[in-house]
Amino acid sequence: MKTQLITIKSGTQFLGEALNNQLPKNCIFDKGKVGAGGTTIALSNNENYVVCVPYISLINNKIEQSKNNSLYPYSILKVTGKTLIKDIKTYMMKNRVKKIMVTYDSLHKLKRWAKDLNLLIDEYHLFFTKYVFRNEAVTKVLNLFTTFKSYTFMTATVLEDEFILDELKDIKKVVAKWEDIIEIKVNPVQAKNGVIKSTVTMIERFLNGEIKGNAYIFVNSIDFIKKLINTCKLDESNTRLLYSDSNKVDLPIKRGKTTDKPKKIQLITSAAFEGVDLYDKEGRMIVISDPSKAHTLIDISTSLQQIAGRIRDTKYFDEIWHLYTNTRYSNNLTYDEFLESVNQGIKVSKRRIETFNKIIDEDRKVINVDSHSEYFVKVDNEFKFDENRVKYDLYNFKIQKHIYKTKINLIKEYQKNSLKVENHYLDESKVIINTDDIGENFEDTVSKVKSVLNITYDLSRESVLEGAYQKYPFLEKAIETIGFEGIESLNFNVTNIKRKLVNSDLDTSLNVKVFRRLKLEPNIRIGNFIPTNKIKETFKRIYSELGIKKAAKGSSISEYFEVNPSNRRINNKQCFGFIIIRPKFVLG
């Protein structure tokens, strides 16, 4: 990838000053820092621009900012799924200079005007991190960006070259090098008794005045936020919630806006902080990474850097707190070993694709997601290999099973990304976490559901059922299949109940049932070493329960997972077994 450097001289505050209010074009643009004013250039200069973003909240935030602000001389059109083509036509005819903000999903609505519009894909790093989760939306943009007059993929936190999407790997990269560098200090806090308890303690310290300023707590989990609200007894007088408009979960505090007046506590999910400008001179940034919820494990090189610049005017601009605990994965598998196994898996996947595509068209139609590799995509009834899914897999492994594995790994990652670490804290908070009205544990939840299930006049019934089924997605099926008596007979053991449901599913093939059962085994986890005798015991039990007449073997694990044969000394005895690399299938 060719790289062009642009030096931003000392004393320059915004990109517009250095670039004559023009963005570099037909490139990936690393603007060098958050809050540099790149989006402002696109919305304020005299060229026609479309700014494409992942979330509606980003559009709302920027349009609200532009009101009564001389920096934005042109009317901005908001284009989302609800926008009609006739409204776009009217705007295009009425406005000499066009400024449009659009979500990924709706860019296709502007296709007929593309050759007259410059395209800015803002917060480009999200293109990669959302690639699988929002694949259809991202693919739409990838298919359209070259049809525009020009394109710029812009972010302040460009991914490492190995994670650049395949469609963009040959595009040049333009990097803004700022002579004025502000060093950000990160304060890592290792939560000995769980991140939720340490977060509760920190909130209480803000509320009682022990910590000065207003807390901006970035955590990508609504469930986590709900527990904080209930445990700390937060309300609208002291707390503001910022989370996606598309999330319909009912919380005790109503959803706020990024432009609302700051409160003592701000609880913010990723959909609310990516690309959004926040203003609060007293704002202090706290990032939460909870290994029990993988989606909260932020990438130091992108998300942490993004958060560090979110509050534009805070006097605590050079400080960020990071609360975390280490992931509890086995130390058997290194990143390099995982990379090697992925390369082997690519060869296998390509052979499988070739085989599938030789099958006659009608038979190919019945091959569904249960039976193909996680690197496959099916387009117009043809199977294709998706290189970007390989990159996404490596990226997730690096974050979830490498960076957070040890304190040393985490500190190295801070330092690699120019974050200063002066102190490393250990928090041993012990507090009782108040969940919600669906019960503290699974047994309590079942009891609560049983008490309201058939009482239609109970006003709390719907919220109890919704909360219970969201917390335990299998519960509704369990009640229908084995009843409350069956759940009780299994001593409310969640794993045993899930096994029972797999066993009783008449609409699923035996192979898929076995795989689903293996996924419920606590010792079968990526990176774990499992002795052959333990594997045989596991398969023997599963085969017996499913009525499968087949000999259990240690090598049977390789039918469902990619594995590495290995030897380990356990209790002073040499044991042969396998290290689990990855599942061979993705189940819908």
Coordinates of C-alpha atoms in Angstrom, one line a residue:
M1 CA 0.0 0.0 0.0
K2 CA 1.5 3.4 -1.1
T3 CA 1.6 6.0 1.7
Q4 CA 1.8 9.8 1.3
L5 CA 2.6 11.9 4.4
I6 CA 1.1 15.4 5.0
T7 CA 2.8 17.4 7.7
I8 CA 0.5 19.5 9.8
K9 CA 2.6 22.3 11.2
S10 CA 2.8 23.2 14.9
G11 CA 0.0 25.6 16.0
T12 CA -2.5 24.2 13.6
Q13 CA -5.8 23.3 15.3
F14 CA -7.9 21.9 12.4
L15 CA -7.3 20.2 9.1
G16 CA -9.1 22.8 7.1
E17 CA -6.4 25.3 7.9
A18 CA -3.6 23.1 6.6
L19 CA -5.5 21.6 3.6
N20 CA -7.2 24.7 2.3
N21 CA -10.5 23.2 3.3
Q22 CA -10.0 20.3 0.8
L23 CA -9.9 16.6 1.6
P24 CA -7.4 14.3 -0.1
K25 CA -9.3 12.1 -2.6
N26 CA -9.4 8.5 -3.9
C27 CA -7.5 7.3 -0.8
I28 CA -7.7 6.0 2.8
F29 CA -7.1 9.2 4.8
D30 CA -5.6 8.8 8.3
K31 CA -6.4 12.3 9.7
G32 CA -4.0 11.7 12.6
K33 CA -6.2 12.6 15.5
V34 CA -9.8 12.7 16.7
G35 CA -11.6 16.1 16.4
A36 CA -9.4 17.3 13.6
G37 CA -12.3 18.7 11.6
G38 CA -12.2 16.3 8.6
T39 CA -16.0 16.0 8.4
T40 CA -16.4 19.7 8.8
I41 CA -14.4 20.2 5.6
A42 CA -16.7 18.0 3.6
L43 CA -19.8 19.8 5.0
S44 CA -18.5 23.4 4.7
N45 CA -16.4 23.7 1.5
N46 CA -17.9 24.6 -1.9
E47 CA -17.9 21.1 -3.3
N48 CA -20.8 18.7 -3.5
Y49 CA -20.3 16.1 -0.8
V50 CA -21.9 12.9 0.6
V51 CA -20.8 12.0 4.1
C52 CA -21.5 8.3 4.7
V53 CA -21.7 7.1 8.3
P54 CA -22.6 3.9 10.1
Y55 CA -25.2 5.3 12.6
I56 CA -28.1 7.8 12.4
S57 CA -26.9 9.2 15.7
L58 CA -23.9 10.6 13.9
I59 CA -26.0 12.4 11.4
N60 CA -28.3 13.8 14.1
N61 CA -25.2 15.0 16.1
K62 CA -23.6 16.8 13.2
I63 CA -26.9 18.4 11.9
E64 CA -27.6 19.6 15.5
Q65 CA -24.1 21.1 15.6
S66 CA -24.5 22.8 12.3
K67 CA -27.6 24.8 13.4
N68 CA -26.9 28.5 13.8
N69 CA -23.2 27.8 13.2
S70 CA -21.4 29.9 10.6
L71 CA -19.0 27.0 9.9
Y72 CA -21.8 25.3 8.0
P73 CA -23.1 27.6 5.3
Y74 CA -25.1 25.0 3.4
S75 CA -28.3 23.0 4.2
I76 CA -27.6 19.4 5.1
L77 CA -29.9 16.6 3.9
K78 CA -30.3 13.6 6.1
V79 CA -30.8 10.3 4.1
T80 CA -31.8 7.1 6.0
G81 CA -34.1 4.1 5.3
K82 CA -37.1 6.4 5.8
T83 CA -36.1 9.0 3.2
L84 CA -38.1 9.1 0.0
I85 CA -36.4 9.5 -3.4
K86 CA -38.7 12.4 -4.2
D87 CA -37.3 14.2 -1.2
I88 CA -33.8 13.7 -2.4
K89 CA -34.8 15.0 -5.9
T90 CA -36.3 18.1 -4.4
Y91 CA -33.2 18.8 -2.3
M92 CA -30.9 18.3 -5.4
M93 CA -32.9 20.8 -7.5
K94 CA -33.2 23.5 -4.8
N95 CA -29.6 23.5 -3.5
R96 CA -26.6 24.8 -5.6
V97 CA -24.0 23.1 -3.3
K98 CA -25.1 19.7 -2.1
K99 CA -24.3 18.5 1.4
I100 CA -25.8 15.1 2.3
M101 CA -25.3 12.8 5.2
V102 CA -26.3 9.2 4.7
T103 CA -26.1 5.8 6.5
Y104 CA -24.3 2.9 5.0
D105 CA -27.6 1.1 4.3
S106 CA -29.0 4.0 2.3
L107 CA -26.1 5.0 0.1
H108 CA -27.7 3.3 -2.9
K109 CA -30.5 5.9 -2.8
L110 CA -27.9 8.4 -4.2
K111 CA -26.6 6.2 -7.0
R112 CA -28.2 8.2 -9.8
W113 CA -26.4 11.4 -8.7
A114 CA -23.1 9.7 -7.8
K115 CA -21.0 11.1 -10.7
D116 CA -21.6 14.6 -9.5
L117 CA -21.0 14.0 -5.8
N118 CA -17.8 13.5 -3.8
L119 CA -18.0 10.7 -1.2
L120 CA -16.6 10.7 2.3
I121 CA -16.8 7.4 4.1
D122 CA -16.4 8.6 7.7
E123 CA -15.1 6.5 10.6
Y124 CA -13.6 4.1 8.1
H125 CA -12.3 1.8 10.8
L126 CA -15.9 0.7 11.5
F127 CA -16.1 -0.6 8.0
F128 CA -13.9 -3.4 9.1
T129 CA -15.1 -4.0 12.7
K130 CA -18.8 -4.1 11.4
Y131 CA -18.0 -6.2 8.3
V132 CA -19.6 -9.4 9.5
F133 CA -22.2 -8.0 11.8
R134 CA -23.5 -5.5 9.2
N135 CA -22.2 -7.2 6.1
E136 CA -25.0 -6.3 3.8
A137 CA -24.7 -2.6 4.6
V138 CA -20.9 -2.6 4.2
T139 CA -21.0 -4.5 1.0
K140 CA -23.4 -2.0 -0.5
V141 CA -20.9 0.8 0.1
L142 CA -18.0 -1.3 -1.3
N143 CA -20.0 -2.0 -4.4
L144 CA -20.8 1.7 -5.0
F145 CA -17.9 3.9 -3.8
T146 CA -16.0 3.9 -7.2
T147 CA -19.1 5.2 -9.0
F148 CA -18.8 8.6 -7.2
K149 CA -16.9 11.6 -8.5
S150 CA -14.3 10.9 -5.8
Y151 CA -14.0 8.9 -2.6
T152 CA -12.2 9.2 0.7
F153 CA -12.2 6.6 3.5
M154 CA -11.4 8.7 6.6
T155 CA -10.6 7.9 10.2
A156 CA -8.3 9.0 13.0
T157 CA -7.5 5.4 13.8
V158 CA -6.5 3.4 10.7
L159 CA -6.3 -0.3 11.2
E160 CA -3.0 -2.2 10.7
D161 CA -2.3 -3.2 7.1
E162 CA -3.1 -6.8 7.7
F163 CA -6.7 -5.8 8.5
I164 CA -7.4 -3.6 5.5
L165 CA -10.4 -4.9 3.6
D166 CA -9.5 -6.8 0.4
E167 CA -11.4 -4.3 -1.8
L168 CA -9.3 -1.4 -0.5
K169 CA -5.8 -3.0 -0.2
D170 CA -4.5 -1.3 -3.4
I171 CA -5.8 2.2 -2.6
K172 CA -3.2 4.7 -1.5
K173 CA -3.0 5.8 2.1
V174 CA -2.6 9.5 3.0
V175 CA -1.4 10.1 6.6
A176 CA -1.6 13.5 8.4
K177 CA 1.4 13.9 10.6
W178 CA 0.8 16.5 13.3
E179 CA 3.8 18.3 14.7
D180 CA 1.8 19.1 17.9
I181 CA 1.3 15.7 19.6
I182 CA -0.8 15.5 22.8
E183 CA 0.3 12.6 24.9
I184 CA -2.7 10.7 26.4
K185 CA -2.2 9.0 29.7
V186 CA -4.2 5.8 30.3
N187 CA -4.8 4.6 33.8
P188 CA -5.4 0.8 33.6
V189 CA -7.5 -0.6 36.5
Q190 CA -7.5 -4.4 36.8
A191 CA -10.8 -5.4 38.5
K192 CA -10.0 -8.4 40.7
N193 CA -13.6 -9.2 41.6
G194 CA -15.2 -8.4 38.2
V195 CA -15.5 -5.2 36.2
I196 CA -19.1 -4.6 37.1
K197 CA -18.2 -4.3 40.8
S198 CA -15.3 -1.9 40.1
T199 CA -17.5 0.2 37.9
V200 CA -20.2 0.5 40.6
T201 CA -17.6 1.6 43.1
M202 CA -16.3 4.3 40.6
I203 CA -19.8 5.6 40.0
E204 CA -20.4 5.9 43.7
R205 CA -17.1 7.9 44.1
F206 CA -18.3 10.3 41.4
L207 CA -21.8 10.7 43.0
N208 CA -20.4 11.4 46.5
G209 CA -17.8 13.9 45.2
E210 CA -14.8 11.8 46.0
I211 CA -13.8 12.0 42.2
K212 CA -14.3 15.4 40.7
G213 CA -15.9 16.0 37.3
N214 CA -18.6 14.1 35.3
A215 CA -18.2 10.4 34.4
Y216 CA -18.4 9.4 30.8
I217 CA -18.5 5.6 31.0
F218 CA -18.1 3.8 27.6
V219 CA -19.4 0.2 27.7
N220 CA -20.9 -1.6 24.8
S221 CA -23.5 -3.6 26.7
I222 CA -27.1 -2.6 27.5
D223 CA -27.3 -5.5 30.1
F224 CA -24.2 -4.1 31.9
I225 CA -25.8 -0.6 31.9
K226 CA -29.1 -1.9 33.3
K227 CA -27.2 -3.5 36.2
L228 CA -25.4 -0.3 36.9
I229 CA -28.7 1.6 37.0
N230 CA -30.3 -0.8 39.4
T231 CA -27.3 -1.3 41.7
C232 CA -26.4 2.4 42.0
K233 CA -30.0 3.5 42.0
L234 CA -29.3 5.9 39.1
D235 CA -32.1 8.2 37.8
E236 CA -32.6 11.0 35.3
S237 CA -31.5 13.6 37.8
N238 CA -27.9 12.3 37.7
T239 CA -27.6 10.1 34.7
R240 CA -27.7 10.4 30.9
L241 CA -28.0 7.3 28.7
L242 CA -26.6 7.4 25.1
Y243 CA -27.3 4.2 23.0
S244 CA -28.6 3.3 19.6
D245 CA -32.1 4.3 18.5
S246 CA -32.5 0.9 17.0
N247 CA -32.2 -0.8 20.4
K248 CA -35.7 -1.2 21.7
V249 CA -34.8 -2.4 25.2
D250 CA -36.8 -0.5 27.9
L251 CA -34.5 0.9 30.5
P252 CA -35.5 2.7 33.7
I253 CA -33.9 6.0 32.4
K254 CA -35.0 7.3 29.0
R255 CA -32.6 7.5 26.1
G256 CA -30.8 10.8 25.9
K257 CA -29.2 12.8 23.0
T258 CA -25.5 13.6 22.5
T259 CA -26.5 17.3 22.6
D260 CA -28.3 17.1 25.9
K261 CA -26.9 18.9 29.0
P262 CA -24.2 16.8 30.7
K263 CA -25.1 15.0 34.0
K264 CA -22.9 13.6 36.7
I265 CA -23.0 10.1 35.1
Q266 CA -23.1 9.4 31.3
L267 CA -23.5 5.7 30.2
I268 CA -22.6 5.3 26.5
T269 CA -22.5 2.4 24.0
S270 CA -20.4 2.2 20.9
A271 CA -23.3 3.3 18.6
A272 CA -23.3 6.6 20.5
F273 CA -19.6 7.4 20.8
E274 CA -18.2 6.5 17.3
G275 CA -17.7 9.7 15.4
V276 CA -19.9 11.8 17.8
D277 CA -18.8 15.2 19.3
L278 CA -19.4 15.6 23.0
Y279 CA -18.9 18.8 24.9
D280 CA -18.3 19.0 28.7
K281 CA -15.5 20.8 30.3
E282 CA -15.8 18.5 33.4
G283 CA -16.0 15.3 31.4
R284 CA -13.8 12.3 32.5
M285 CA -13.5 9.3 30.2
I286 CA -13.8 5.7 31.6
V287 CA -13.7 2.7 29.3
I288 CA -15.1 -0.7 30.5
S289 CA -13.8 -4.0 29.1
D290 CA -15.7 -7.0 30.4
P291 CA -14.3 -10.4 29.2
S292 CA -17.6 -12.1 30.0
K293 CA -19.1 -10.0 27.2
A294 CA -16.7 -10.2 24.3
H295 CA -18.3 -7.3 22.5
T296 CA -17.0 -4.9 25.3
L297 CA -13.3 -5.8 24.7
I298 CA -12.3 -2.7 22.8
D299 CA -9.4 -2.5 20.4
I300 CA -6.7 -0.3 21.9
S301 CA -5.5 0.9 18.4
T302 CA -9.0 2.0 17.3
S303 CA -11.8 2.3 19.9
L304 CA -9.7 3.5 22.8
Q305 CA -8.1 6.1 20.6
Q306 CA -11.5 7.2 19.4
I307 CA -12.9 7.5 22.9
A308 CA -9.9 9.5 24.0
G309 CA -10.9 12.3 21.8
R310 CA -14.7 12.2 22.1
I311 CA -15.1 15.0 24.6
R312 CA -13.9 18.0 22.6
D313 CA -13.5 20.7 25.3
T314 CA -12.8 18.7 28.5
K315 CA -10.0 19.9 30.8
Y316 CA -9.2 16.2 31.4
F317 CA -8.4 15.7 27.7
D318 CA -5.1 13.9 28.3
E319 CA -6.4 11.2 30.7
I320 CA -8.5 8.1 30.3
W321 CA -9.4 5.3 32.7
H322 CA -9.6 1.7 31.5
L323 CA -11.3 -0.9 33.7
Y324 CA -10.7 -4.5 32.7
T325 CA -10.1 -8.1 33.8
N326 CA -7.9 -10.6 31.9
T327 CA -9.6 -13.1 29.6
R328 CA -9.5 -16.6 30.9
Y329 CA -8.4 -18.5 27.9
S330 CA -5.8 -21.2 28.0
N331 CA -2.2 -20.1 27.2
N332 CA -1.7 -23.0 24.8
L333 CA -2.4 -21.0 21.6
T334 CA -0.4 -18.0 20.6
Y335 CA -1.4 -15.5 17.9
D336 CA 1.2 -16.8 15.5
E337 CA 0.0 -20.4 16.1
F338 CA -3.6 -19.3 15.4
L339 CA -2.4 -17.5 12.2
E340 CA -0.7 -20.6 11.0
S341 CA -3.8 -22.7 11.6
V342 CA -5.9 -20.1 9.8
N343 CA -3.6 -20.4 6.7
Q344 CA -4.2 -24.1 6.7
G345 CA -7.9 -23.6 7.1
I346 CA -8.0 -21.3 4.1
K347 CA -6.7 -24.2 1.9
V348 CA -9.3 -26.6 3.2
S349 CA -12.1 -24.0 2.8
K350 CA -11.2 -23.3 -0.8
R351 CA -11.2 -27.0 -1.6
R352 CA -14.7 -27.3 0.0
I353 CA -16.0 -24.4 -2.0
E354 CA -14.8 -26.0 -5.2
T355 CA -16.6 -29.2 -4.3
F356 CA -19.8 -27.4 -3.4
N357 CA -19.9 -25.4 -6.7
K358 CA -19.6 -28.7 -8.7
I359 CA -22.9 -29.9 -7.2
I360 CA -25.9 -29.4 -9.5
D361 CA -27.7 -26.2 -9.1
E362 CA -30.8 -27.6 -7.4
D363 CA -28.8 -29.6 -4.8
R364 CA -26.7 -26.5 -4.1
K365 CA -29.7 -24.6 -3.1
V366 CA -30.4 -26.8 -0.1
I367 CA -26.9 -26.3 1.3
N368 CA -27.5 -23.9 4.2
V369 CA -25.4 -22.1 6.8
D370 CA -25.3 -25.2 9.0
S371 CA -23.0 -26.9 6.6
H372 CA -20.5 -24.4 5.4
S373 CA -17.3 -22.9 6.7
E374 CA -17.4 -19.5 8.4
Y375 CA -15.2 -18.2 5.5
F376 CA -17.8 -19.0 2.8
V377 CA -20.3 -16.6 1.4
K378 CA -23.1 -17.6 -0.9
V379 CA -23.9 -15.2 -3.8
D380 CA -26.5 -16.1 -6.4
N381 CA -26.3 -19.7 -5.4
E382 CA -22.5 -19.8 -5.9
F383 CA -20.1 -20.3 -3.0
K384 CA -17.2 -17.9 -2.8
F385 CA -14.3 -17.5 -0.5
D386 CA -14.3 -14.2 1.5
E387 CA -10.8 -13.0 2.5
N388 CA -12.2 -10.3 4.7
R389 CA -13.8 -12.9 7.0
V390 CA -10.4 -14.4 7.5
K391 CA -9.0 -11.0 8.5
Y392 CA -12.0 -10.4 10.8
D393 CA -11.3 -13.7 12.5
L394 CA -7.7 -12.8 13.1
Y395 CA -8.7 -9.4 14.4
N396 CA -11.1 -10.9 16.9
F397 CA -8.6 -13.5 18.1
K398 CA -6.0 -10.8 18.7
I399 CA -8.4 -8.7 20.8
Q400 CA -10.3 -11.4 22.7
K401 CA -7.6 -14.0 23.2
H402 CA -4.3 -12.2 23.0
I403 CA -4.4 -8.5 24.1
Y404 CA -6.5 -9.1 27.2
K405 CA -4.8 -12.4 28.1
T406 CA -2.1 -10.8 30.3
K407 CA -1.3 -7.4 31.9
I408 CA 2.0 -7.4 29.9
N409 CA 0.2 -7.9 26.6
L410 CA -2.2 -5.0 27.4
I411 CA 0.5 -2.6 28.5
K412 CA 2.5 -3.4 25.3
E413 CA -0.6 -2.6 23.2
Y414 CA -1.0 0.8 25.0
Q415 CA 2.6 1.7 24.4
K416 CA 2.5 0.6 20.8
N417 CA -0.3 3.1 20.3
S418 CA 1.5 6.0 22.0
L419 CA -0.5 5.8 25.2
K420 CA 1.4 6.6 28.3
V421 CA 1.0 4.3 31.3
E422 CA 2.3 5.7 34.6
N423 CA 0.5 3.5 37.1
H424 CA -1.4 0.2 37.0
Y425 CA -4.1 -0.2 39.6
L426 CA -5.7 -3.2 41.2
D427 CA -9.3 -2.7 42.4
E428 CA -10.8 -5.2 44.9
S429 CA -14.3 -3.8 45.2
K430 CA -16.8 -6.2 46.7
V431 CA -20.4 -5.0 46.2
I432 CA -23.7 -6.8 45.7
I433 CA -25.0 -6.4 42.2
N434 CA -28.7 -5.8 41.9
T435 CA -29.9 -7.2 38.6
D436 CA -33.6 -6.5 37.9
D437 CA -37.1 -7.8 38.6
I438 CA -36.5 -11.1 36.7
G439 CA -34.4 -12.6 39.4
E440 CA -30.8 -12.7 40.6
N441 CA -30.1 -16.1 39.0
F442 CA -31.7 -18.6 36.6
E443 CA -33.8 -20.4 39.2
D444 CA -35.2 -17.1 40.4
T445 CA -36.0 -16.1 36.8
V446 CA -37.8 -19.3 36.1
S447 CA -39.9 -18.9 39.3
K448 CA -40.8 -15.3 38.3
V449 CA -41.8 -16.3 34.8
K450 CA -43.9 -19.2 36.2
S451 CA -45.7 -16.8 38.5
V452 CA -46.8 -14.4 35.7
L453 CA -47.0 -16.6 32.6
N454 CA -50.7 -17.3 32.7
I455 CA -51.9 -14.1 34.6
T456 CA -52.9 -11.8 31.7
Y457 CA -54.0 -9.0 34.0
D458 CA -50.6 -8.7 35.7
L459 CA -49.2 -5.3 34.3
S460 CA -45.6 -6.4 34.8
R461 CA -46.1 -9.7 32.9
E462 CA -44.8 -8.5 29.5
S463 CA -41.7 -6.8 30.9
V464 CA -40.8 -9.8 33.0
L465 CA -41.2 -12.2 30.1
E466 CA -39.2 -9.9 27.7
G467 CA -36.4 -9.5 30.2
A468 CA -36.3 -13.2 31.1
Y469 CA -36.2 -14.4 27.4
Q470 CA -33.6 -11.7 26.6
K471 CA -31.4 -12.8 29.4
Y472 CA -31.9 -16.5 28.8
P473 CA -32.8 -16.9 25.0
F474 CA -33.4 -20.7 25.4
L475 CA -35.9 -20.4 28.3
E476 CA -39.1 -19.9 26.2
K477 CA -38.3 -23.0 24.1
A478 CA -37.4 -25.0 27.3
I479 CA -40.8 -24.1 28.9
E480 CA -42.6 -25.3 25.7
T481 CA -40.5 -28.4 25.3
I482 CA -39.9 -29.8 28.8
G483 CA -42.0 -27.6 30.9
F484 CA -41.3 -26.1 34.3
E485 CA -41.3 -29.7 35.8
G486 CA -38.6 -30.7 33.4
I487 CA -36.5 -27.6 34.2
E488 CA -36.8 -28.3 37.9
S489 CA -35.9 -32.0 37.4
L490 CA -32.6 -30.9 35.9
N491 CA -32.0 -28.8 39.0
F492 CA -32.1 -25.6 37.0
N493 CA -28.7 -26.5 35.5
V494 CA -28.5 -24.3 32.4
T495 CA -26.0 -26.5 30.6
N496 CA -28.1 -29.7 31.2
I497 CA -31.3 -27.9 30.0
K498 CA -29.6 -26.8 26.8
R499 CA -28.3 -30.4 26.3
K500 CA -31.9 -31.7 26.7
L501 CA -33.2 -29.2 24.1
V502 CA -30.5 -30.2 21.6
N503 CA -31.3 -33.9 22.2
S504 CA -35.1 -33.4 21.7
D505 CA -34.9 -31.3 18.6
L506 CA -36.4 -33.4 15.8
D507 CA -35.8 -31.0 13.0
T508 CA -32.0 -31.0 13.2
S509 CA -29.5 -33.4 11.7
L510 CA -27.4 -35.6 14.1
N511 CA -24.2 -34.0 13.0
V512 CA -25.5 -30.5 13.9
K513 CA -26.8 -31.9 17.2
V514 CA -23.4 -33.3 18.1
F515 CA -21.7 -30.0 17.2
R516 CA -24.2 -28.0 19.3
R517 CA -23.7 -30.4 22.2
L518 CA -19.9 -30.0 21.9
K519 CA -20.3 -26.2 22.0
L520 CA -22.0 -26.7 25.4
E521 CA -19.0 -28.6 26.9
P522 CA -17.1 -26.2 29.3
N523 CA -13.7 -27.6 28.4
I524 CA -14.1 -27.4 24.6
R525 CA -13.0 -23.8 24.1
I526 CA -10.7 -22.2 21.5
G527 CA -7.1 -22.5 22.7
N528 CA -7.8 -25.3 25.2
F529 CA -5.8 -28.5 25.2
I530 CA -8.0 -31.6 25.7
P531 CA -6.5 -35.1 26.4
T532 CA -7.7 -37.8 24.1
N533 CA -9.3 -39.8 26.9
K534 CA -11.4 -36.9 27.9
I535 CA -12.5 -36.4 24.3
K536 CA -13.5 -40.0 24.0
E537 CA -15.5 -39.8 27.3
T538 CA -17.3 -36.7 26.0
F539 CA -18.3 -38.3 22.6
K540 CA -19.3 -41.5 24.3
R541 CA -21.7 -39.6 26.6
I542 CA -23.1 -37.5 23.7
Y543 CA -23.5 -40.5 21.4
S544 CA -25.4 -42.4 24.1
E545 CA -27.8 -39.5 24.9
L546 CA -28.5 -38.9 21.1
G547 CA -28.9 -42.6 20.4
I548 CA -26.0 -42.6 17.9
K549 CA -24.4 -46.1 17.4
K550 CA -20.9 -45.1 16.7
A551 CA -17.5 -45.7 18.3
A552 CA -16.2 -42.7 20.3
K553 CA -12.7 -41.8 19.3
G554 CA -10.3 -39.0 20.4
S555 CA -9.9 -38.1 16.7
S556 CA -13.7 -37.5 16.4
I557 CA -13.1 -33.9 17.6
S558 CA -11.5 -33.1 14.2
E559 CA -14.8 -33.7 12.4
Y560 CA -16.2 -30.6 14.2
F561 CA -13.2 -28.4 15.0
E562 CA -9.9 -27.6 13.5
V563 CA -7.3 -28.9 15.9
N564 CA -3.6 -29.3 16.5
P565 CA -2.3 -32.6 17.8
S566 CA -0.2 -32.0 20.9
N567 CA 1.4 -33.6 24.0
R568 CA 1.1 -32.1 27.5
R569 CA 2.3 -33.3 30.9
I570 CA -0.6 -33.5 33.3
N571 CA -0.1 -34.8 36.9
N572 CA 3.4 -35.8 35.9
K573 CA 2.1 -38.0 33.1
Q574 CA 2.6 -37.4 29.4
C575 CA -0.8 -37.0 27.7
F576 CA -1.7 -37.0 24.0
G577 CA -4.5 -34.8 22.9
F578 CA -5.6 -31.8 20.8
I579 CA -5.6 -28.0 21.0
I580 CA -8.9 -26.6 19.8
I581 CA -8.2 -24.0 17.0
R582 CA -11.6 -23.1 15.7
P583 CA -15.1 -24.6 14.9
K584 CA -15.4 -25.9 11.4
F585 CA -19.1 -24.8 11.1
V586 CA -21.2 -21.7 11.8
L587 CA -24.7 -22.4 13.0
G588 CA -27.5 -20.1 12.1

